[in-house]
Coordinates of C-alpha atoms and ligand atoms in Angstrom, one line a residue:
M1456 CA 278.2 31.0 197.4
T1457 CA 274.6 31.9 197.9
Q1458 CA 274.6 35.5 198.9
A1459 CA 275.4 37.2 195.6
K1460 CA 272.2 38.4 194.1
V1461 CA 271.7 42.1 193.2
G1462 CA 268.4 43.7 192.2
F1463 CA 268.7 46.8 190.0
V1464 CA 266.3 49.7 189.3
S1465 CA 267.3 52.1 186.6
L1466 CA 265.6 55.5 186.2
G1467 CA 266.3 58.6 184.1
C1468 CA 267.7 59.7 180.8
P1469 CA 269.9 57.8 178.3
K1470 CA 273.0 59.0 180.1
A1471 CA 271.8 57.5 183.3
L1472 CA 271.0 54.3 181.4
V1473 CA 274.6 54.1 180.2
D1474 CA 275.7 54.5 183.9
S1475 CA 273.4 51.6 184.8
E1476 CA 274.8 49.5 182.0
R1477 CA 278.3 50.1 183.3
I1478 CA 277.4 49.1 186.9
L1479 CA 275.5 46.0 185.6
T1480 CA 278.5 45.0 183.5
Q1481 CA 280.8 45.3 186.5
L1482 CA 278.5 43.4 188.7
K1483 CA 278.5 40.5 186.1
I1484 CA 282.3 40.7 185.8
D1485 CA 282.6 40.5 189.6
G1486 CA 280.4 37.4 189.6
Y1487 CA 277.1 38.7 191.0
E1488 CA 273.8 37.5 189.7
V1489 CA 271.4 40.3 188.7
V1490 CA 267.8 39.3 189.7
S1491 CA 264.5 40.9 188.7
S1492 CA 262.6 40.6 192.0
Y1493 CA 263.1 42.4 195.3
Q1494 CA 262.5 39.2 197.2
N1495 CA 265.4 37.3 195.6
A1496 CA 267.9 40.1 195.9
D1497 CA 270.4 40.4 198.7
V1498 CA 270.8 44.1 198.0
V1499 CA 269.1 46.5 195.6
V1500 CA 270.8 49.3 193.6
V1501 CA 268.6 52.2 192.6
N1502 CA 270.0 54.5 189.9
T1503 CA 268.1 57.8 190.4
C1504 CA 267.2 60.8 188.3
G1505 CA 267.3 64.3 189.9
F1506 CA 266.6 66.5 186.9
I1507 CA 263.2 67.9 187.7
D1508 CA 260.8 67.7 190.6
S1509 CA 258.7 64.9 189.1
A1510 CA 261.8 62.8 188.4
K1511 CA 263.0 63.3 192.0
Q1512 CA 259.6 62.2 193.3
E1513 CA 259.8 59.1 191.1
S1514 CA 263.2 58.4 192.4
L1515 CA 262.1 58.8 196.0
D1516 CA 259.1 56.5 195.3
A1517 CA 261.5 53.9 193.8
I1518 CA 263.8 54.0 196.8
G1519 CA 260.8 53.7 199.1
E1520 CA 259.5 50.7 197.3
A1521 CA 262.9 49.0 197.4
M1522 CA 263.2 49.7 201.1
Q1523 CA 259.8 48.3 201.8
E1524 CA 260.2 45.2 199.6
N1525 CA 263.8 44.4 200.3
G1526 CA 265.3 46.8 203.0
K1527 CA 268.9 46.7 201.8
V1528 CA 269.3 49.6 199.3
I1529 CA 272.2 51.3 197.7
V1530 CA 271.3 54.6 196.0
T1531 CA 273.3 56.2 193.2
G1532 CA 272.7 58.6 190.3
C1533 CA 271.8 62.3 189.7
M1534 CA 269.7 62.6 192.8
G1535 CA 272.4 61.3 195.0
K1536 CA 274.4 64.6 194.9
G1537 CA 274.2 67.8 196.9
N1538 CA 271.0 68.8 198.8
D1539 CA 269.1 65.9 197.2
A1540 CA 271.4 63.4 198.9
Q1541 CA 270.3 64.8 202.2
V1542 CA 266.7 64.6 201.2
I1543 CA 267.2 60.9 200.5
K1544 CA 269.0 60.3 203.8
Q1545 CA 266.4 62.1 205.8
A1546 CA 263.5 60.2 204.1
F1547 CA 265.3 56.9 204.3
P1548 CA 267.9 56.9 207.0
E1549 CA 268.4 53.2 206.6
V1550 CA 269.7 53.3 203.0
L1551 CA 273.2 51.6 202.9
S1552 CA 274.9 54.3 200.8
V1553 CA 274.1 57.3 198.6
T1554 CA 276.4 58.4 195.7
G1555 CA 276.1 60.8 192.8
P1556 CA 276.1 60.0 189.0
A1557 CA 278.9 58.0 187.3
A1558 CA 280.1 56.7 190.7
Y1559 CA 280.8 53.2 189.5
E1560 CA 283.6 52.4 191.9
E1561 CA 281.7 53.7 195.0
V1562 CA 278.6 51.6 194.0
M1563 CA 280.7 48.5 193.5
G1564 CA 282.5 49.2 196.8
A1565 CA 279.1 49.4 198.6
V1566 CA 277.9 46.2 196.9
H1567 CA 281.2 44.4 198.0
E1568 CA 280.8 45.6 201.5
Y1569 CA 277.2 44.3 202.0
I1570 CA 277.4 41.1 199.9
P1571 CA 280.9 39.7 199.6
Q1572 CA 282.1 39.0 196.1
P1573 CA 281.5 35.3 195.1
E1574 CA 284.7 33.4 196.0
N1575 CA 284.6 30.8 193.3
H1576 CA 284.1 33.3 190.6
N1577 CA 286.6 33.4 187.7
P1578 CA 286.2 36.4 185.5
H1579 CA 288.1 34.7 182.7
I1580 CA 285.7 31.8 182.6
D1581 CA 282.3 33.3 183.6
L1582 CA 280.5 34.8 180.7
V1583 CA 280.2 38.5 180.3
P1584 CA 279.2 39.5 176.8
P1585 CA 282.0 41.4 175.1
Q1586 CA 279.8 44.4 174.5
G1587 CA 278.9 44.5 178.3
V1588 CA 275.4 44.4 179.7
K1589 CA 272.9 46.5 177.7
L1590 CA 269.5 47.7 178.7
T1591 CA 268.4 48.6 175.2
P1592 CA 267.3 46.0 172.6
R1593 CA 270.3 44.4 170.9
H1594 CA 269.9 46.3 167.6
Y1595 CA 270.5 49.8 169.0
A1596 CA 272.8 51.1 171.7
Y1597 CA 273.7 54.4 173.4
L1598 CA 277.3 55.3 173.0
K1599 CA 278.4 57.8 175.7
I1600 CA 281.3 59.9 174.5
S1601 CA 281.8 62.2 177.5
E1602 CA 280.7 63.1 181.0
G1603 CA 279.7 66.5 182.3
C1604 CA 279.4 69.9 180.8
N1605 CA 281.4 73.1 180.6
H1606 CA 278.3 75.4 180.3
R1607 CA 276.2 76.8 183.0
C1608 CA 272.8 77.2 181.6
S1609 CA 270.8 79.0 184.2
F1610 CA 267.9 76.5 184.4
C1611 CA 270.2 73.4 184.6
I1612 CA 272.0 71.7 187.5
I1613 CA 273.7 69.0 185.5
P1614 CA 277.2 70.6 185.7
A1615 CA 276.7 70.8 189.5
M1616 CA 275.8 67.1 189.5
R1617 CA 278.1 65.7 186.8
G1618 CA 281.0 68.2 186.8
N1619 CA 282.8 69.7 183.9
L1620 CA 283.3 68.1 180.5
V1621 CA 285.5 65.0 180.5
S1622 CA 285.8 63.4 177.0
R1623 CA 286.3 59.6 176.8
P1624 CA 289.5 58.7 174.9
V1625 CA 288.5 58.4 171.2
G1626 CA 290.1 54.9 170.9
N1627 CA 287.9 53.6 173.8
V1628 CA 284.8 55.0 172.3
L1629 CA 285.5 53.5 168.9
D1630 CA 286.5 50.1 170.5
E1631 CA 283.2 50.1 172.3
A1632 CA 281.3 50.9 169.1
E1633 CA 283.1 48.1 167.3
R1634 CA 282.2 45.6 170.0
L1635 CA 278.6 46.7 169.9
V1636 CA 278.4 46.3 166.2
A1637 CA 280.1 42.9 166.4
A1638 CA 277.3 41.9 168.9
G1639 CA 274.5 42.9 166.5
T1640 CA 274.0 46.6 167.0
K1641 CA 272.6 48.3 163.9
E1642 CA 272.3 51.8 165.3
L1643 CA 274.6 53.8 167.5
L1644 CA 273.1 56.7 169.4
V1645 CA 275.9 59.1 170.3
I1646 CA 275.1 60.8 173.6
S1647 CA 276.7 63.2 176.1
Q1648 CA 275.6 66.5 177.6
D1649 CA 277.3 68.5 174.8
T1650 CA 278.2 66.3 171.9
S1651 CA 279.7 69.0 169.7
A1652 CA 282.2 69.9 172.5
Y1653 CA 283.7 66.5 172.3
G1654 CA 287.5 66.7 172.8
V1655 CA 287.6 70.4 174.0
D1656 CA 288.9 69.4 177.4
V1657 CA 291.8 67.4 176.0
K1658 CA 292.5 70.0 173.3
Y1659 CA 291.4 67.5 170.6
R1660 CA 294.2 65.2 171.5
T1661 CA 295.2 62.6 169.0
G1662 CA 294.3 59.1 170.1
F1663 CA 294.6 55.7 168.4
W1664 CA 292.2 53.2 167.0
Q1665 CA 293.1 50.1 165.0
G1666 CA 296.7 51.3 165.1
R1667 CA 296.1 54.6 163.4
P1668 CA 295.8 58.2 164.7
V1669 CA 292.3 59.7 165.3
K1670 CA 291.7 63.1 166.8
T1671 CA 289.4 63.4 169.8
R1672 CA 286.9 65.6 167.8
M1673 CA 283.4 65.3 166.5
L1674 CA 284.3 65.1 162.8
E1675 CA 287.0 62.5 163.2
L1676 CA 284.9 60.5 165.6
C1677 CA 281.9 60.5 163.2
S1678 CA 284.1 59.6 160.1
A1679 CA 285.5 56.7 162.0
L1680 CA 282.1 55.5 163.2
S1681 CA 280.8 55.6 159.7
E1682 CA 283.4 52.9 158.8
L1683 CA 281.5 50.5 161.0
G1684 CA 278.6 50.3 158.4
V1685 CA 275.7 50.9 160.9
W1686 CA 273.5 53.9 161.5
T1687 CA 275.1 56.6 163.6
R1688 CA 272.7 59.2 165.1
L1689 CA 273.8 62.3 166.9
H1690 CA 272.1 63.7 170.0
Y1691 CA 272.6 66.8 172.1
V1692 CA 274.5 68.7 169.5
Y1693 CA 274.9 72.5 170.0
P1694 CA 275.2 74.5 166.8
Y1695 CA 278.9 75.6 167.1
P1696 CA 280.4 76.6 163.8
H1697 CA 282.2 73.3 163.4
V1698 CA 278.9 71.4 163.3
D1699 CA 278.8 72.6 159.6
E1700 CA 281.6 70.1 158.9
L1701 CA 279.3 67.2 159.8
I1702 CA 276.7 68.0 157.2
P1703 CA 278.7 66.7 154.2
L1704 CA 279.1 63.4 156.0
M1705 CA 275.3 63.2 156.3
A1706 CA 274.8 64.2 152.6
E1707 CA 277.2 61.3 151.6
G1708 CA 275.2 58.8 153.7
K1709 CA 278.1 58.2 156.1
I1710 CA 276.1 59.1 159.3
L1711 CA 272.3 59.6 159.6
P1712 CA 271.1 63.0 158.4
Y1713 CA 269.6 63.7 161.8
L1714 CA 270.6 66.3 164.4
D1715 CA 269.1 66.6 167.8
I1716 CA 269.8 70.2 168.8
P1717 CA 268.2 71.5 172.0
F1718 CA 267.5 75.1 170.8
Q1719 CA 265.3 75.9 173.9
H1720 CA 264.2 79.3 172.5
A1721 CA 264.6 81.7 169.6
S1722 CA 264.7 85.1 171.3
P1723 CA 268.4 86.1 171.6
R1724 CA 267.5 88.1 174.8
L1725 CA 266.1 85.0 176.5
L1726 CA 268.8 82.7 175.2
K1727 CA 271.3 85.0 176.8
A1728 CA 269.4 84.9 180.1
M1729 CA 269.4 81.1 179.8
K1730 CA 273.2 81.3 179.2
R1731 CA 272.8 78.9 176.3
P1732 CA 275.8 77.7 174.4
A1733 CA 276.2 79.0 170.9
H1734 CA 273.3 81.5 171.5
Q1735 CA 274.8 84.0 169.2
E1736 CA 275.0 81.7 166.2
K1737 CA 272.7 82.7 163.4
T1738 CA 270.7 79.5 163.5
L1739 CA 268.1 80.1 160.8
E1740 CA 270.8 80.9 158.2
R1741 CA 272.7 77.8 159.3
I1742 CA 269.7 75.5 159.1
Q1743 CA 269.0 76.8 155.6
K1744 CA 272.6 76.2 154.5
W1745 CA 272.6 72.7 156.0
R1746 CA 269.5 71.9 154.1
Q1747 CA 271.0 73.1 150.8
I1748 CA 273.8 70.6 151.4
C1749 CA 271.7 67.8 152.8
P1750 CA 268.0 68.3 151.9
E1751 CA 267.1 65.1 153.8
L1752 CA 268.3 66.5 157.1
A1753 CA 265.8 65.8 160.0
L1754 CA 266.0 68.2 162.9
R1755 CA 264.8 67.5 166.3
S1756 CA 264.7 70.0 169.2
T1757 CA 263.3 70.9 172.6
F1758 CA 262.1 74.2 173.9
I1759 CA 261.1 75.9 177.1
V1760 CA 258.2 78.3 177.3
G1761 CA 257.6 80.5 180.3
F1762 CA 261.2 81.0 181.3
P1763 CA 261.5 83.8 183.9
G1764 CA 261.3 87.2 182.1
E1765 CA 259.8 85.8 178.9
T1766 CA 257.8 88.6 177.5
D1767 CA 254.9 88.4 174.9
E1768 CA 257.4 89.8 172.4
D1769 CA 260.0 87.0 173.2
F1770 CA 257.3 84.4 172.8
E1771 CA 255.9 85.8 169.5
Q1772 CA 259.5 85.8 168.3
L1773 CA 259.7 82.1 169.1
L1774 CA 256.3 81.4 167.4
A1775 CA 257.5 83.2 164.2
W1776 CA 260.8 81.3 164.2
L1777 CA 259.2 77.9 164.1
P1778 CA 257.7 78.1 160.5
E1779 CA 261.0 79.5 159.3
A1780 CA 263.1 76.7 160.9
Q1781 CA 260.8 73.9 159.8
L1782 CA 261.9 71.5 162.5
D1783 CA 260.8 67.9 162.1
R1784 CA 260.4 66.8 165.7
V1785 CA 259.9 69.1 168.7
G1786 CA 259.4 68.7 172.4
C1787 CA 258.2 71.6 174.5
F1788 CA 258.3 72.0 178.3
Q1789 CA 256.8 74.7 180.5
Y1790 CA 259.6 76.2 182.7
S1791 CA 259.6 74.8 186.2
P1792 CA 262.2 75.7 188.8
V1793 CA 264.8 73.1 189.6
D1794 CA 266.3 73.1 193.1
G1795 CA 269.7 74.8 193.0
A1796 CA 269.3 76.3 189.5
A1797 CA 270.4 79.9 189.0
A1798 CA 267.3 80.8 187.0
N1799 CA 265.2 80.5 190.2
A1800 CA 266.6 83.9 191.3
L1801 CA 265.7 85.7 188.1
P1802 CA 262.9 88.3 188.3
N1803 CA 259.5 88.2 186.5
H1804 CA 258.5 84.6 186.8
V1805 CA 255.7 83.8 184.3
P1806 CA 252.3 82.9 185.9
D1807 CA 251.2 79.2 185.4
E1808 CA 248.1 80.1 183.3
L1809 CA 250.2 82.1 180.9
K1810 CA 252.8 79.3 180.6
Q1811 CA 250.0 76.9 179.8
E1812 CA 248.5 79.2 177.2
R1813 CA 251.9 79.7 175.5
W1814 CA 252.6 76.0 175.6
E1815 CA 249.3 75.3 173.8
R1816 CA 250.0 77.9 171.1
F1817 CA 253.5 76.6 170.7
M1818 CA 252.3 73.0 170.3
E1819 CA 249.5 74.0 167.9
T1820 CA 251.9 75.8 165.6
Q1821 CA 254.6 73.1 165.7
Q1822 CA 252.2 70.2 165.3
A1823 CA 251.0 71.7 162.0
I1824 CA 254.6 72.0 160.8
S1825 CA 255.5 68.5 161.8
A1826 CA 252.3 67.1 160.2
Q1827 CA 253.0 68.9 157.0
R1828 CA 256.6 67.7 156.9
L1829 CA 255.5 64.1 157.5
Q1830 CA 252.8 64.4 154.8
A1831 CA 255.5 65.4 152.3
K1832 CA 257.0 62.0 152.9
I1833 CA 254.1 60.1 151.4
G1834 CA 255.2 58.2 148.3
R1835 CA 258.8 58.2 149.3
E1836 CA 260.9 55.1 149.8
M1837 CA 263.1 54.7 152.8
D1838 CA 265.0 52.3 154.9
V1839 CA 263.4 51.3 158.2
L1840 CA 265.0 49.5 161.2
I1841 CA 262.4 47.2 162.8
D1842 CA 261.9 47.5 166.6
S1843 CA 258.9 45.3 167.3
T1844 CA 255.6 43.9 165.9
E1845 CA 252.1 44.8 166.8
G1846 CA 249.3 42.6 165.6
E1847 CA 249.6 42.4 161.8
N1848 CA 252.2 45.1 161.6
A1849 CA 255.8 45.7 162.2
V1850 CA 256.9 48.9 164.0
G1851 CA 260.2 50.5 163.1
R1852 CA 262.0 53.8 162.6
S1853 CA 263.6 55.6 159.7
Y1854 CA 266.6 57.9 159.8
A1855 CA 264.3 60.6 161.0
D1856 CA 263.1 58.8 164.1
A1857 CA 265.2 58.3 167.3
P1858 CA 263.9 55.6 169.7
E1859 CA 261.7 56.7 172.6
I1860 CA 261.5 60.4 171.7
D1861 CA 260.4 60.6 168.0
G1862 CA 257.6 58.9 166.0
V1863 CA 257.6 55.5 164.4
V1864 CA 257.0 53.9 161.0
I1865 CA 254.2 51.4 161.0
V1866 CA 254.9 48.8 158.3
E1867 CA 251.6 47.2 157.4
N1868 CA 251.2 43.4 157.1
A1869 CA 254.8 42.8 158.1
A1870 CA 254.5 40.9 161.4
H1871 CA 256.9 38.3 160.1
L1872 CA 259.8 40.8 160.4
S1873 CA 262.0 40.4 163.4
P1874 CA 263.4 43.2 165.6
G1875 CA 266.7 44.4 164.2
S1876 CA 265.9 43.8 160.5
M1877 CA 266.5 46.6 158.1
V1878 CA 263.8 46.8 155.3
K1879 CA 262.9 49.1 152.5
V1880 CA 259.4 50.6 152.6
K1881 CA 257.2 53.1 150.7
V1882 CA 255.3 55.7 152.9
C1883 CA 251.6 55.6 152.2
A1884 CA 250.1 57.8 155.1
A1885 CA 251.0 60.1 157.9
D1886 CA 249.6 61.9 160.9
E1887 CA 251.5 64.5 163.0
Y1888 CA 253.8 62.0 164.7
D1889 CA 254.0 58.7 162.8
V1890 CA 253.9 57.3 159.2
W1891 CA 252.4 54.2 157.8
A1892 CA 254.2 52.3 155.0
E1893 CA 254.1 49.3 152.8
L1894 CA 256.9 46.8 152.7
L1895 CA 259.0 46.8 149.5
E1896 CA 261.8 44.4 150.3
S1897 CA 263.4 42.9 153.4
Ligands
SF4_2002 S1 274.5 72.6 177.9 FE1 273.3 73.7 179.5 S2 271.5 72.4 179.7 FE2 273.0 71.1 178.7 S3 274.0 70.0 180.4 FE3 275.2 71.8 180.0 S4 274.5 73.4 181.4 FE4 272.9 71.8 181.3

């Protein structure tokens, strides 16, 4: 069978990456060959991102390129839903099909329709790795625990694109984690839209793993993951009260003392306007309590400045909050309207120059905090997971650094280390993002 080659373009966030991995795994199971050039492909799947305008433009550019270079294109992902799907169809009337996020079956249906499944293929003989096809390096992997979100933050259209929260059965999540670890994964990155809400939709139903009962709940999931003996890192955690239960697991070294909490702002008035989950929680007190239990805890967050209606007072409140919270890693975005988001209709949009000015003040304040916190690490010993080498050095990450979004640890004169090795280092220097370290032992 010659006509069975599929090209694949994957855009967007880690959640979209997991969707791509699932489609690629299914393509392999069904006997298709995934090729890396447009010319060799019989059809090209483009997994799009539709989160903000620049991501949509990037998605349209990718579809345009695939149309020009190949001409047979199946579009899926976050931009393939609602009004944006029409935008795609208008711009490229010849695309073969357009579907939204997590539409695995529809995408496979479209592939089968345009290039028939290889006849001689035997899924029991042809090799698909037991962990599925992964787009991340072998030593770390994203573990998606749920789809969708029950919140309705006014700046966000994800619930409209991905629907309400649907938790994956806890046994399936743990089986997948086990397969990944057996295949060499040293770090599991737990992702979803709202990780601490895991299991709410199924009333924390009891599932089964390795023949024993496990509740569909954050604490039980994390305890079970800790038995696998690899790093477990939690992303997109909202500070609901039960997050407190996870901190002792971190203090005991069972999961990484790292929390990625998208706080977005510190002014209660603005958080309410944003309709943020857990906006009434007393976060500063909570952070202090967490650090008493687990002093190592690294906190990462993202913020929005210039949200409609943000006053000078709101912004000053945010600036004053930062030194109190002492976050380790922070990203900050200037508010920009997203098509279809409720916040677009809010009054008092902030002028662009003022957004820029606030963003600069925010970054200056936070960079000084991050730099100081990294300086305090000088002289400390820590475990580092190596990702790559650069010249004489190896580049890796400590418990405080998630791939792609945080800084790195540069291990000097250690180019002999291979990706995936876990080594002990001593930190000898730092700037506001990265640290430099000497190798103690491999
Ligand atoms: S919690 Fe808010 S920002 Fe996050 S996906 Fe849900 S609605 Fe969007």
